[in-house]
Coordinates of C-alpha atoms in Angstrom, one line a residue:
Chain A
M1 CA 0.0 0.0 0.0
Y2 CA 1.1 3.6 -0.8
S3 CA 2.6 5.5 2.1
S4 CA 3.6 9.2 2.3
S5 CA 3.3 12.1 4.6
I6 CA 2.8 15.9 4.7
N7 CA 3.0 18.5 7.4
C8 CA 0.0 20.4 8.4
P9 CA 0.6 24.1 7.7
Q10 CA -1.5 25.0 10.7
C11 CA 0.0 22.9 13.5
G12 CA 3.1 21.4 11.8
D13 CA 2.1 17.9 12.7
A14 CA 3.0 15.1 10.2
Q15 CA 0.0 13.6 8.5
A16 CA 0.4 10.1 6.9
L17 CA -1.2 9.6 3.5
T18 CA -2.3 6.1 2.5
F19 CA -3.6 6.9 -1.0
K20 CA -1.5 8.2 -3.8
H21 CA -4.2 10.5 -5.3
T22 CA -5.5 12.0 -2.0
K23 CA -6.8 15.5 -2.8
L24 CA -8.1 16.4 0.7
T25 CA -7.3 15.4 4.2
V26 CA -8.3 16.5 7.6
C27 CA -5.4 17.1 10.1
S28 CA -5.8 14.5 12.8
S29 CA -4.1 16.9 15.3
C30 CA -5.9 20.2 14.8
G31 CA -8.8 19.3 12.6
S32 CA -7.7 21.7 9.8
T33 CA -8.8 20.8 6.2
L34 CA -5.9 20.4 3.9
F35 CA -6.1 20.5 0.1
I36 CA -3.3 18.7 -1.6
E37 CA -2.5 19.8 -5.2
D38 CA 0.7 18.9 -7.0
E39 CA 2.3 18.0 -3.7
Q40 CA 1.5 21.5 -2.3
V41 CA -0.6 21.6 0.9
R42 CA -3.1 24.4 1.2
L43 CA -4.9 25.2 4.3
A44 CA -8.7 25.4 3.8
G45 CA -10.1 26.3 7.2
K46 CA -11.1 24.2 10.1
Q47 CA -13.3 21.1 9.9
S48 CA -15.6 20.3 12.8
V49 CA -15.7 16.8 14.1
L50 CA -18.4 14.5 12.6
A51 CA -21.0 13.4 15.1
D52 CA -20.2 9.8 16.2
Y53 CA -23.1 7.6 15.3
P54 CA -23.2 3.8 15.7
S55 CA -21.4 2.4 12.6
L56 CA -20.0 -0.9 11.6
I57 CA -17.4 0.9 9.6
Q58 CA -14.7 3.0 11.4
L59 CA -12.1 5.2 10.0
N60 CA -8.6 3.5 9.7
R61 CA -10.0 0.2 10.9
S62 CA -9.8 -2.5 8.3
F63 CA -12.6 -4.9 7.6
T64 CA -13.1 -7.9 5.4
C65 CA -16.0 -8.9 3.2
H66 CA -16.2 -12.0 1.1
H67 CA -12.4 -12.6 1.6
D68 CA -11.6 -9.0 0.4
S69 CA -9.9 -6.7 2.8
Y70 CA -10.6 -2.9 2.9
L71 CA -9.2 0.0 4.9
P72 CA -11.5 3.0 5.3
V73 CA -9.3 6.1 5.0
G74 CA -11.9 8.8 4.3
H75 CA -15.4 9.6 5.4
I76 CA -18.1 12.0 4.1
R77 CA -21.6 12.4 5.6
Y78 CA -24.4 13.6 3.4
T79 CA -28.0 14.5 4.2
Y80 CA -30.8 13.9 1.8
K81 CA -34.6 14.1 1.9
L82 CA -35.0 11.2 4.3
G83 CA -32.1 11.7 6.6
Y84 CA -28.4 11.1 6.2
W85 CA -26.0 8.5 4.9
D86 CA -22.2 7.9 5.1
E87 CA -19.8 7.6 2.3
W88 CA -16.5 5.8 3.2
W89 CA -13.5 6.0 0.9
V90 CA -11.9 2.6 1.3
L91 CA -8.8 1.1 -0.1
D92 CA -8.7 -2.5 -1.2
N93 CA -5.8 -5.0 -1.1
S94 CA -4.3 -3.5 -4.3
G95 CA -4.6 0.1 -3.0
E96 CA -7.5 0.9 -5.4
G97 CA -10.0 3.2 -3.9
K98 CA -13.8 2.6 -3.8
W99 CA -16.7 4.3 -2.2
L100 CA -18.8 2.4 0.4
S101 CA -22.2 3.9 0.9
V102 CA -23.9 3.1 4.2
D103 CA -27.5 4.0 4.8
E104 CA -29.3 2.2 7.7
G105 CA -28.0 -1.2 6.9
D106 CA -27.9 -0.8 3.1
F107 CA -24.3 -1.2 2.1
V108 CA -23.2 -0.4 -1.5
L109 CA -19.6 -0.7 -2.8
E110 CA -18.9 1.3 -5.9
R111 CA -15.9 2.3 -8.0
P112 CA -15.6 5.4 -10.0
I113 CA -16.1 4.7 -13.7
S114 CA -15.9 6.8 -16.9
I115 CA -19.0 6.9 -19.1
Q116 CA -18.3 8.5 -22.5
S117 CA -21.9 8.6 -23.8
G118 CA -25.4 7.7 -22.9
I119 CA -25.7 9.6 -19.7
P120 CA -29.2 11.0 -19.5
N121 CA -29.9 14.7 -18.9
L122 CA -30.6 15.4 -15.3
A123 CA -33.7 17.4 -16.2
L124 CA -35.1 14.4 -18.1
L125 CA -34.5 11.8 -15.5
A126 CA -37.5 10.3 -13.8
L127 CA -38.2 7.5 -11.4
D128 CA -38.8 4.0 -13.0
Q129 CA -37.5 5.2 -16.3
E130 CA -35.3 2.7 -18.2
Y131 CA -32.0 3.6 -19.8
T132 CA -29.3 1.7 -21.6
I133 CA -25.9 2.8 -20.4
L134 CA -22.7 0.8 -21.0
N135 CA -24.7 -1.7 -23.0
Q136 CA -26.8 -2.5 -20.0
E137 CA -30.4 -2.0 -19.0
W138 CA -30.9 0.3 -16.0
V139 CA -34.0 1.6 -14.1
V140 CA -33.9 4.8 -12.1
T141 CA -34.8 3.9 -8.5
E142 CA -33.9 7.1 -6.7
L143 CA -33.5 10.8 -7.4
D144 CA -32.5 13.2 -4.8
R145 CA -30.2 16.1 -3.7
A146 CA -27.3 15.4 -1.4
K147 CA -25.7 17.9 0.9
C148 CA -22.3 17.3 2.5
I149 CA -22.4 18.0 6.2
G150 CA -18.9 17.0 7.1
F151 CA -15.9 14.8 6.3
A152 CA -12.9 13.2 7.9
G153 CA -9.7 11.4 6.8
E154 CA -8.3 11.3 3.3
L155 CA -10.4 11.9 0.3
P156 CA -9.7 11.5 -3.4
E157 CA -11.6 14.7 -4.3
I158 CA -12.0 18.1 -3.0
I159 CA -15.2 18.7 -1.2
E160 CA -16.6 21.4 0.9
A161 CA -19.0 21.2 3.7
G162 CA -22.4 22.5 2.6
E163 CA -21.7 21.5 -1.0
T164 CA -24.8 20.0 -2.7
Y165 CA -25.4 18.0 -5.9
E166 CA -28.2 16.1 -7.5
Y167 CA -27.8 12.4 -7.9
A168 CA -29.6 9.4 -9.4
H169 CA -29.4 5.8 -8.4
L170 CA -30.1 3.3 -11.2
S171 CA -30.5 -0.5 -10.6
G172 CA -29.5 -3.2 -13.0
L173 CA -31.3 -6.4 -13.6
N174 CA -28.9 -8.5 -11.5
G175 CA -28.5 -6.2 -8.5
E176 CA -25.9 -3.9 -10.0
L177 CA -26.0 -0.3 -9.1
L178 CA -25.1 2.8 -11.0
T179 CA -24.8 6.2 -9.4
L180 CA -24.7 9.4 -11.3
E181 CA -23.8 12.6 -9.6
F182 CA -24.5 16.0 -11.1
P183 CA -22.5 18.7 -9.3
E184 CA -23.1 22.2 -10.4
N185 CA -20.8 23.5 -13.2
Q186 CA -18.9 20.2 -13.2
A187 CA -18.8 17.1 -15.2
V188 CA -21.1 14.2 -14.2
R189 CA -19.4 11.7 -11.9
S190 CA -20.4 8.1 -12.2
Y191 CA -19.9 5.1 -10.1
M192 CA -20.8 1.4 -10.5
G193 CA -21.0 -1.4 -8.0
Q194 CA -22.9 -3.9 -6.0
W195 CA -24.7 -4.3 -2.7
L196 CA -22.7 -5.7 0.2
D197 CA -24.3 -7.8 2.9
P198 CA -23.5 -6.2 6.2
Y199 CA -23.7 -9.6 7.8
S200 CA -20.7 -10.6 5.7
I201 CA -18.6 -7.7 7.0
K202 CA -16.1 -8.7 9.6
V203 CA -14.3 -5.7 11.3
D204 CA -10.7 -6.6 12.2
Chain B
M1 CA -18.6 25.0 10.3
S2 CA -20.4 22.9 12.7
V3 CA -22.0 19.6 11.8
Q4 CA -25.6 19.2 12.9
A5 CA -26.2 15.9 14.4
P6 CA -29.2 14.2 12.8
H7 CA -31.6 12.9 15.5
K8 CA -31.2 9.2 15.0
T9 CA -30.1 7.4 18.1
T10 CA -32.5 8.7 20.6
I11 CA -36.1 7.6 21.1
R12 CA -38.5 10.3 20.0
S13 CA -42.0 10.5 21.4
I14 CA -45.1 11.8 19.6
K15 CA -48.8 11.8 20.3
C16 CA -51.0 9.9 18.0
T17 CA -52.6 12.4 15.7
S18 CA -55.8 10.5 15.8
C19 CA -56.3 9.5 19.5
G20 CA -53.6 11.4 21.3
A21 CA -51.9 8.3 22.8
P22 CA -48.2 8.6 23.5
L23 CA -46.2 6.8 20.9
A24 CA -42.4 6.2 20.5
L25 CA -40.3 6.4 17.4
R26 CA -37.3 4.0 17.8
A27 CA -36.2 3.4 14.2
G28 CA -34.4 5.4 11.6
H29 CA -35.3 7.6 8.7
K30 CA -36.5 4.8 6.4
I31 CA -39.6 4.4 8.5
R32 CA -42.6 5.2 6.4
T33 CA -45.6 4.7 8.7
L34 CA -46.3 4.6 12.4
T35 CA -49.5 2.7 13.4
C36 CA -51.0 3.5 16.7
Q37 CA -51.3 0.4 18.9
Y38 CA -54.3 1.9 20.6
C39 CA -56.6 3.2 17.9
G40 CA -55.1 1.6 14.8
A41 CA -54.4 4.9 13.0
V42 CA -51.8 4.6 10.3
M43 CA -49.7 7.8 10.2
D44 CA -47.3 9.0 7.5
T45 CA -44.0 9.8 9.1
R46 CA -43.0 11.9 6.1
D47 CA -46.1 14.1 6.2
E48 CA -46.5 15.5 9.6
F49 CA -47.9 12.1 10.8
A50 CA -51.1 12.6 8.8
V51 CA -53.5 9.7 9.2
L52 CA -53.5 7.6 6.1
D53 CA -55.8 4.8 7.2
K54 CA -57.3 3.3 10.3
F55 CA -57.4 -0.4 11.4
I56 CA -60.5 -0.6 13.5
N57 CA -61.0 -3.4 16.1
Q58 CA -57.6 -5.0 15.5
E59 CA -57.1 -8.1 17.5
K60 CA -53.6 -8.3 18.9
P61 CA -51.9 -11.5 17.7
I62 CA -50.4 -13.9 20.2
T63 CA -46.7 -13.3 20.4
P64 CA -44.3 -13.3 23.3
L65 CA -42.5 -10.3 21.8
D66 CA -43.6 -6.7 21.8
I67 CA -42.6 -3.3 20.4
G68 CA -39.8 -1.7 22.3
M69 CA -38.1 -4.9 23.4
Q70 CA -34.4 -5.1 22.8
G71 CA -32.2 -8.1 22.4
E72 CA -29.4 -9.7 20.5
I73 CA -29.5 -11.9 17.4
K74 CA -26.2 -13.0 15.8
G75 CA -24.4 -10.7 18.1
I76 CA -26.2 -7.6 16.9
E77 CA -28.5 -5.6 19.1
F78 CA -31.9 -5.0 17.7
T79 CA -35.0 -3.1 18.9
I80 CA -38.5 -4.3 17.9
V81 CA -40.1 -1.3 16.3
G82 CA -43.1 -2.8 14.4
I83 CA -45.4 -5.8 14.3
I84 CA -47.4 -7.3 11.4
A85 CA -49.6 -10.4 11.6
S86 CA -50.4 -12.3 8.4
T87 CA -52.5 -15.2 7.5
A88 CA -52.4 -17.8 4.7
E89 CA -54.4 -21.0 4.3
G90 CA -55.5 -21.0 7.9
S91 CA -52.1 -20.3 9.4
T92 CA -51.3 -17.1 11.2
W93 CA -47.8 -15.8 12.0
V94 CA -46.4 -12.6 13.5
D95 CA -43.5 -10.7 11.9
H96 CA -41.6 -8.3 14.2
L97 CA -39.7 -5.5 12.5
L98 CA -36.3 -5.2 14.1
Y99 CA -34.0 -2.2 13.8
S100 CA -30.3 -1.9 14.4
P101 CA -28.4 1.4 13.9
T102 CA -25.5 -0.6 12.3
H103 CA -27.3 -3.3 10.4
G104 CA -30.6 -1.6 9.5
Y105 CA -33.9 -3.5 9.4
A106 CA -34.7 -7.2 9.7
W107 CA -37.6 -9.4 10.7
L108 CA -38.2 -11.9 13.5
S109 CA -41.0 -14.1 12.5
Y110 CA -42.9 -16.0 15.2
Q111 CA -45.2 -19.0 14.4
Q112 CA -46.4 -21.7 16.8
G113 CA -43.4 -21.2 19.1
H114 CA -40.8 -21.1 16.3
L115 CA -38.7 -18.1 15.6
V116 CA -37.0 -17.2 12.3
F117 CA -34.7 -14.3 11.8
E118 CA -35.2 -12.8 8.3
R119 CA -33.5 -10.0 6.4
R120 CA -33.7 -8.7 2.9
V121 CA -30.9 -9.9 0.6
R122 CA -29.9 -8.9 -2.9
D123 CA -28.8 -12.5 -3.9
L124 CA -31.1 -13.4 -6.7
P125 CA -32.0 -17.0 -7.4
D126 CA -30.2 -18.6 -10.4
N127 CA -33.5 -19.1 -12.1
N128 CA -36.8 -17.3 -12.0
L129 CA -38.8 -18.8 -9.2
N130 CA -42.2 -19.9 -10.4
Y131 CA -44.2 -22.4 -8.5
Q132 CA -46.3 -23.2 -11.6
K133 CA -43.1 -24.2 -13.4
H134 CA -41.1 -25.7 -10.6
R135 CA -42.2 -28.6 -8.6
L136 CA -42.0 -29.1 -4.9
G137 CA -38.5 -30.0 -3.8
S138 CA -36.9 -28.7 -7.1
R139 CA -33.6 -27.1 -6.4
F140 CA -32.1 -23.7 -7.2
Y141 CA -29.1 -21.7 -6.0
A142 CA -29.1 -18.3 -4.3
G143 CA -26.2 -16.6 -2.4
G144 CA -24.1 -19.8 -2.7
R145 CA -26.6 -22.1 -1.2
A146 CA -28.8 -24.8 -2.8
Y147 CA -32.4 -24.4 -1.7
K148 CA -35.4 -26.7 -2.3
L149 CA -38.7 -25.3 -3.2
F150 CA -41.0 -25.9 -0.2
D151 CA -44.2 -23.9 -0.4
H152 CA -46.1 -21.1 -2.1
Y153 CA -49.0 -19.1 -0.7
T154 CA -50.6 -15.7 -0.7
S155 CA -50.3 -14.0 2.6
T156 CA -52.8 -11.4 3.8
I157 CA -52.0 -8.7 6.4
S158 CA -54.4 -9.0 9.4
Y159 CA -52.7 -6.7 12.0
V160 CA -50.3 -3.8 12.0
A161 CA -48.7 -1.9 14.8
G162 CA -45.7 0.4 15.3
E163 CA -43.2 1.5 12.7
L164 CA -42.9 0.1 9.3
T165 CA -40.8 0.9 6.2
W166 CA -43.7 1.0 3.9
I167 CA -47.4 1.9 3.9
A168 CA -49.1 -1.4 5.0
K169 CA -52.8 -1.8 4.9
R170 CA -54.9 -4.5 6.4
G171 CA -55.9 -6.9 3.6
D172 CA -52.8 -6.2 1.6
T173 CA -51.6 -9.4 0.0
S174 CA -48.3 -10.7 -1.3
S175 CA -47.4 -13.8 -3.2
V176 CA -44.7 -15.8 -1.4
I177 CA -42.5 -18.6 -2.7
E178 CA -40.6 -20.3 0.1
A179 CA -37.6 -22.6 -0.2
I180 CA -35.5 -24.2 2.4
K181 CA -32.0 -25.4 3.3
P182 CA -32.4 -25.8 7.1
P183 CA -31.6 -23.9 9.1
Y184 CA -32.0 -21.4 6.3
Q185 CA -35.0 -20.4 4.2
Y186 CA -35.1 -18.2 1.2
S187 CA -38.3 -16.5 0.1
Q188 CA -39.5 -14.5 -2.8
E189 CA -42.2 -12.0 -2.0
Q190 CA -44.1 -10.3 -4.8
T191 CA -46.3 -7.4 -4.3
E192 CA -47.6 -5.1 -7.0
G193 CA -44.7 -4.2 -9.2
E194 CA -42.0 -5.3 -6.7
T195 CA -40.2 -8.5 -6.0
E196 CA -38.0 -8.8 -2.9
Y197 CA -35.9 -11.7 -1.6
Y198 CA -35.4 -12.6 2.1
L199 CA -33.0 -14.9 3.8
G200 CA -34.3 -16.5 6.9
E201 CA -32.4 -18.4 9.6
Y202 CA -34.1 -20.6 12.2
Q203 CA -33.4 -19.5 15.7
N204 CA -33.1 -21.1 19.1
A205 CA -36.4 -19.6 20.5
E206 CA -35.3 -20.0 24.1
E207 CA -32.0 -18.0 23.5
V208 CA -33.7 -15.2 21.5
L209 CA -36.6 -14.8 23.9
N210 CA -34.2 -14.8 26.8
S211 CA -32.2 -12.1 25.2
F212 CA -35.4 -10.0 24.5
G213 CA -36.6 -10.6 28.1
A214 CA -39.6 -12.4 26.9
I215 CA -38.8 -16.0 28.0
E216 CA -41.7 -16.2 30.5
H217 CA -44.2 -15.7 27.6
R218 CA -42.7 -18.5 25.6
H219 CA -44.9 -21.2 24.0
P220 CA -43.4 -24.6 23.3
P221 CA -42.8 -25.0 19.6
Q222 CA -45.4 -27.1 17.8
G223 CA -44.6 -29.4 15.0
I224 CA -41.6 -29.0 12.7
H225 CA -41.0 -25.6 11.2
P226 CA -39.9 -25.8 7.5
A227 CA -36.5 -24.3 8.3
Q228 CA -36.0 -26.2 11.6
P229 CA -32.8 -28.3 11.6
M230 CA -32.9 -31.7 13.2
K231 CA -31.3 -31.6 16.6
K232 CA -29.8 -34.9 17.4
P233 CA -26.2 -34.1 18.4
F234 CA -25.5 -37.5 19.9
L235 CA -26.7 -39.4 16.9
K236 CA -24.8 -36.9 14.6
A237 CA -21.6 -37.4 16.6
L238 CA -22.2 -41.2 16.6
H239 CA -22.7 -41.1 12.8
K240 CA -19.5 -39.2 12.4
A241 CA -17.5 -41.4 14.8
A242 CA -18.9 -44.7 13.4
K243 CA -17.9 -43.9 9.8
P244 CA -14.2 -44.9 10.1
F245 CA -15.0 -47.9 12.2
A246 CA -17.5 -49.1 9.7
I247 CA -15.0 -48.7 6.9
I248 CA -12.3 -50.5 8.9
A249 CA -14.7 -53.4 9.9
L250 CA -15.9 -53.8 6.3
L251 CA -12.4 -53.8 4.9
A252 CA -11.2 -56.2 7.6
F253 CA -14.1 -58.5 6.9
L254 CA -13.5 -58.5 3.2
L255 CA -9.7 -58.9 3.6
I256 CA -10.2 -61.9 5.9
N257 CA -12.7 -63.5 3.6
I258 CA -10.4 -63.0 0.6
F259 CA -6.9 -63.5 1.9
F260 CA -7.2 -65.2 5.3
D261 CA -9.8 -67.9 4.9
G262 CA -7.4 -70.6 6.1
N263 CA -6.3 -74.0 4.6
T264 CA -8.6 -77.0 4.7
M265 CA -6.6 -79.7 6.5
S266 CA -9.3 -82.4 6.5
S267 CA -12.7 -82.8 5.0
F268 CA -14.5 -86.0 5.3
Y269 CA -17.8 -87.5 6.2
V270 CA -18.9 -90.0 8.8
L271 CA -21.9 -92.2 8.6
A272 CA -24.2 -91.6 11.5
S273 CA -25.0 -95.3 11.7
D274 CA -21.2 -96.1 12.1
V275 CA -21.0 -93.8 15.1
Q276 CA -24.3 -95.0 16.5
T277 CA -23.3 -98.7 16.2
G278 CA -19.8 -98.1 17.4
K279 CA -18.3 -99.3 14.1
Q280 CA -16.0 -96.3 13.8
T281 CA -16.0 -93.5 16.2
R282 CA -12.4 -92.0 15.9
Y283 CA -11.2 -90.0 12.9
P284 CA -7.7 -88.6 12.6
I285 CA -7.0 -84.9 12.0
K286 CA -3.6 -83.6 11.2
I287 CA -2.6 -80.2 12.6
D288 CA 0.8 -78.8 11.6
K289 CA 0.6 -75.1 12.7
P290 CA -0.1 -75.2 16.4
K291 CA -0.3 -71.4 16.9
A292 CA -2.9 -71.0 14.1
I293 CA -6.6 -70.9 14.9
I294 CA -8.3 -74.1 13.8
Q295 CA -11.9 -74.3 12.8
L296 CA -13.7 -77.5 13.3
K297 CA -17.0 -77.5 11.4
I298 CA -19.4 -80.4 11.8
Q299 CA -22.7 -80.6 9.9
S300 CA -25.4 -83.1 9.7
R301 CA -28.9 -83.3 8.3
M302 CA -30.1 -86.0 10.7
P303 CA -33.8 -86.2 11.0
Q304 CA -34.9 -85.4 14.5
P305 CA -35.7 -86.7 17.0
Y306 CA -33.0 -89.2 16.3
V307 CA -29.8 -89.3 18.2
Q308 CA -27.5 -87.1 20.3
F309 CA -23.7 -87.3 20.0
D310 CA -21.0 -86.2 22.2
T311 CA -17.8 -85.5 20.3
I312 CA -14.3 -85.4 21.7
L313 CA -11.1 -84.2 20.1
G314 CA -8.0 -85.9 21.5
S315 CA -4.3 -86.2 20.7
D316 CA -2.6 -89.4 19.6
N317 CA -1.4 -90.1 23.2
N318 CA -5.0 -89.7 24.4
T319 CA -4.5 -86.3 26.0
Y320 CA -7.2 -83.8 25.3
I321 CA -6.6 -80.4 23.9
D322 CA -7.3 -77.7 26.4
I323 CA -9.0 -75.1 24.4
G324 CA -9.6 -72.7 27.3
K325 CA -12.3 -70.1 27.0
N326 CA -12.4 -69.9 23.3
L327 CA -14.7 -72.7 22.7
S328 CA -18.0 -71.6 24.0
G329 CA -20.2 -74.3 25.3
L330 CA -17.5 -76.9 25.5
P331 CA -15.7 -78.1 28.6
K332 CA -12.0 -77.8 28.8
T333 CA -11.6 -81.4 28.0
M334 CA -12.6 -80.7 24.4
K335 CA -15.7 -82.8 24.9
I336 CA -17.8 -81.2 22.4
N337 CA -21.5 -81.3 23.3
S338 CA -22.1 -81.0 19.6
W339 CA -25.7 -80.6 18.8
V340 CA -28.8 -80.7 20.7
E341 CA -32.0 -81.5 19.0
A342 CA -32.6 -79.4 16.0
N343 CA -29.0 -78.1 16.1
Y344 CA -27.5 -79.5 12.8
N345 CA -24.4 -77.4 12.7
M346 CA -21.5 -76.9 15.0
T347 CA -18.5 -74.7 14.5
S348 CA -15.6 -74.6 17.1
L349 CA -12.5 -72.5 17.1
F350 CA -9.4 -73.6 19.0
K351 CA -5.7 -73.7 19.1
A352 CA -3.7 -77.0 19.3
P353 CA -0.8 -77.0 21.8
K354 CA 1.5 -78.6 19.4
A355 CA 1.7 -80.0 15.9
G356 CA 0.6 -83.6 15.4
T357 CA -2.3 -85.9 14.7
Y358 CA -5.4 -85.5 16.7
Y359 CA -8.5 -87.6 16.7
L360 CA -12.1 -86.5 16.5
E361 CA -14.1 -88.9 18.5
F362 CA -17.8 -89.2 18.4
R363 CA -19.4 -90.7 21.4
P364 CA -23.0 -91.8 20.9
G365 CA -25.3 -90.2 23.3
R366 CA -28.9 -90.6 24.3
V367 CA -31.1 -92.3 21.7
A368 CA -34.1 -90.2 21.3
A369 CA -35.8 -92.4 18.8
A370 CA -35.0 -95.7 17.0
P371 CA -32.8 -95.1 13.9
S372 CA -34.6 -95.8 10.6
N373 CA -32.9 -97.2 7.5
T374 CA -32.8 -93.8 6.0
S375 CA -31.3 -92.2 8.9
E376 CA -28.6 -94.8 9.1
K377 CA -27.2 -93.5 5.9
T378 CA -27.2 -90.0 7.2
R379 CA -23.8 -88.3 6.9
I380 CA -22.0 -86.2 9.4
T381 CA -19.6 -84.0 7.4
V382 CA -16.4 -82.8 9.1
Q383 CA -14.2 -80.0 7.9
V384 CA -11.1 -78.9 9.6
T385 CA -9.5 -75.6 8.5
Q386 CA -6.3 -74.2 9.8
G387 CA -5.2 -70.6 9.9
I388 CA -8.6 -69.1 10.3
Y389 CA -9.0 -65.5 11.4
T390 CA -12.0 -65.1 13.5
R391 CA -14.6 -62.9 11.8
K392 CA -17.0 -62.6 14.7
Y393 CA -15.3 -59.6 16.2
F394 CA -15.3 -57.8 12.9
I395 CA -18.8 -58.8 12.3
W396 CA -19.8 -57.3 15.6
L397 CA -17.8 -54.2 14.9
L398 CA -19.5 -53.9 11.6
I399 CA -22.9 -54.4 13.1
F400 CA -22.3 -51.8 15.8
S401 CA -20.6 -49.3 13.5
L402 CA -23.3 -49.7 10.8
T403 CA -25.9 -49.1 13.5
G404 CA -24.1 -46.0 14.7
L405 CA -23.7 -44.9 11.1
L406 CA -27.3 -45.5 10.0
L407 CA -29.2 -44.3 13.0
Y408 CA -28.8 -40.6 12.2
P409 CA -29.8 -40.9 8.5
V410 CA -32.8 -43.0 9.5
F411 CA -33.9 -40.5 12.1
R412 CA -33.3 -37.7 9.6
M413 CA -35.3 -39.4 6.9
L414 CA -38.3 -39.8 9.3
Y415 CA -37.8 -36.1 10.4
E416 CA -37.7 -34.9 6.8
N417 CA -40.8 -36.9 5.9
K418 CA -42.6 -35.1 8.8
R419 CA -41.2 -31.7 7.6
W420 CA -42.2 -32.2 4.0
K421 CA -45.8 -33.3 4.9
G422 CA -46.4 -29.6 5.5
A423 CA -45.2 -28.6 2.1
H424 CA -47.5 -27.5 -0.6
G425 CA -46.6 -28.3 -4.2
D426 CA -48.5 -28.1 -7.4

C-alpha cells in the first residue's frame, strides 16, 4: 500500500497519507482541512468533528467482506430528503479506492467509472424510467439532492461542507447499481458497484 | 462550520394524531408509517404524521414479543419497532420488524413457538422462481446455497402496529414462494410491481426470547418448522465417529474373507450309523501349525428326533486339547457337546498346543428315537480348517458401527418426511 506524509501548515504535525491520489485530508491533530494539489498543501479552514453515530465501519479500521480486505481512510456524511448517509473512501488490497455507501443497513460498494456517452440529462431523469448505459439496462430507482455535512480522513476529491449536488441511483437487472452525480458546473461523476451484505462484513 | 447531528439514536415521542396516545419512534429515517397500537391509526412519518388509514378493532396477535423490546441476534443488538400479523391458508404468524443502527432492518418471525430471523438480501435465485413451473422440492441456488422449493402461498395482512418501512394496509396481499435449506430459508415476496428476496435463519427460540426478556411468555414449539434443523447431536456425533469404524470393519471383513480364509486340512464324512453302532468313532485330524486358529466344522442333516452325539477331540497319546475359554459351550476337556436336538451345525475354534495328529471322537449319546434305515445313511460331514482369522469380532464391529452410522440418517429421513408433509406443491 502507498505511504507518504505531509506536514499540516496550521500545526506542523506530520500527516500520513495512504492513498496516492489524495486531494483532501483533515489534520488528525488540529482538525484543519488540507487541500493537496501537486504536492502542495493548502490550508482550507477548520473542519468540525463528525458526530459519532453507531457504525459498523470505522475510519482506519480495516474490515473484510467475502475474503476481500478494505481499509476506510476517508469519510463523508451527506444528508438527503429522508435523513443522512455515510460515504466511506476505502482502499482494497491492491490500493485501489472505492466508495462504500452506508444508509441504515444498506451497504453499496462502488468504484468510479468513466462513461463517455449515454448519460441522460438530469432534467429528463424520472423514477422508474429505463435507460441503456454501457450496453446494460438500468432503471432509475432514486432521485434526490445530497448535501455534504462533514468529512474526515483522506479523500480523493476536494469537497466542501455545505456543497450540494443532484444524484440518481439506477438499478441493473442483476442487482448492480449505477450512481450518477450531477455537481453544479462540473462534469457528471459516475460510479458502478454492488450491494454488500452487512452480515458478511467482519471488522478486524 | 459545525455539523448538525441528525436525530437518530434517541427515542422520540409523539402523540397519535388521531387519539392522542403517546407513541415512541425508535427506528431510523427509512420508516414510512407509524401505526397507533391503541386506535389503529396509520400515520405518515413523512407528512406530519397525517392519518393515512385506520385499522378498527384490530385483535392483537399472540406473540411473546412486543414493540420496544431489545435483544441480540447473531451478536447484533436489535429493537422491535413494528409488528405485522399475516394469514395464509388457515395459518397465522407474526413478523416483528427489528432495527439496528449498524445493520438496519430485519424481521423476527414467530409462528407456533418457532422463531426465524429474516432479512432482505440482494442475492437473486439462479433461475426465475415460479411455482407453476417448478415442482415441490426442485432445487435452485441463491447466495451460494442450494435451496429446495417448499411452499407457495398468498399472505394477507391482518394486523399492523408500530413503525414500518412502507405503507401497510390490512388486507394487503403478497405472493410468497418459500424454499429451504435448514436452518436457512429463502423466500421471494411479490407485491404489485415489486419483488423482494429474504434470507431466513431458524433461531433457538429460548435463546432469543431470553435475550429479549420475553422468555416467560414462551410457548413450546409445535410441529416441525420448514427451516428447523434436526437436533440430534449425539446421533450426529455417533454417525461421524462410526464412519471410520464401519470402513475398517468392512475392509477387515473383506480382507479376511479374501486372503485369510485358512487352509482346509481335513474334509470327510462320517456315517451316523457307524457312530451309533460303534463301528467307527475315531477319525484322525492332522494339525501342523499349532499357533494358528483351527476351525472345526461339523454338519449333519439327521432327521430329528434321532440321536444325540458327544464329540471329543483328542491327541494321539490320548491327552485332550485344552481349548480354554475360546470354545464356548464346551468343557476344557474338548468334549464337544455337539448338537442338541434341531441343532444341525457346530463350529468350534481352538488352538492346538503342538503339531501332530489328533482324533475327533464321536461318542454316541442318548437315543431319542429308533434309527430308521434312511437315517442310518445320514452323513456327518467334518471340515477342519487351519489358519482361520476369526470374523466374529469384525462382524460385531461392523454391526455396531453400521448401526451407529445409520441411526442418524434413518432418524433424519423420518424427520424430513414429517417436515415435507407440511409442504405444498403443485
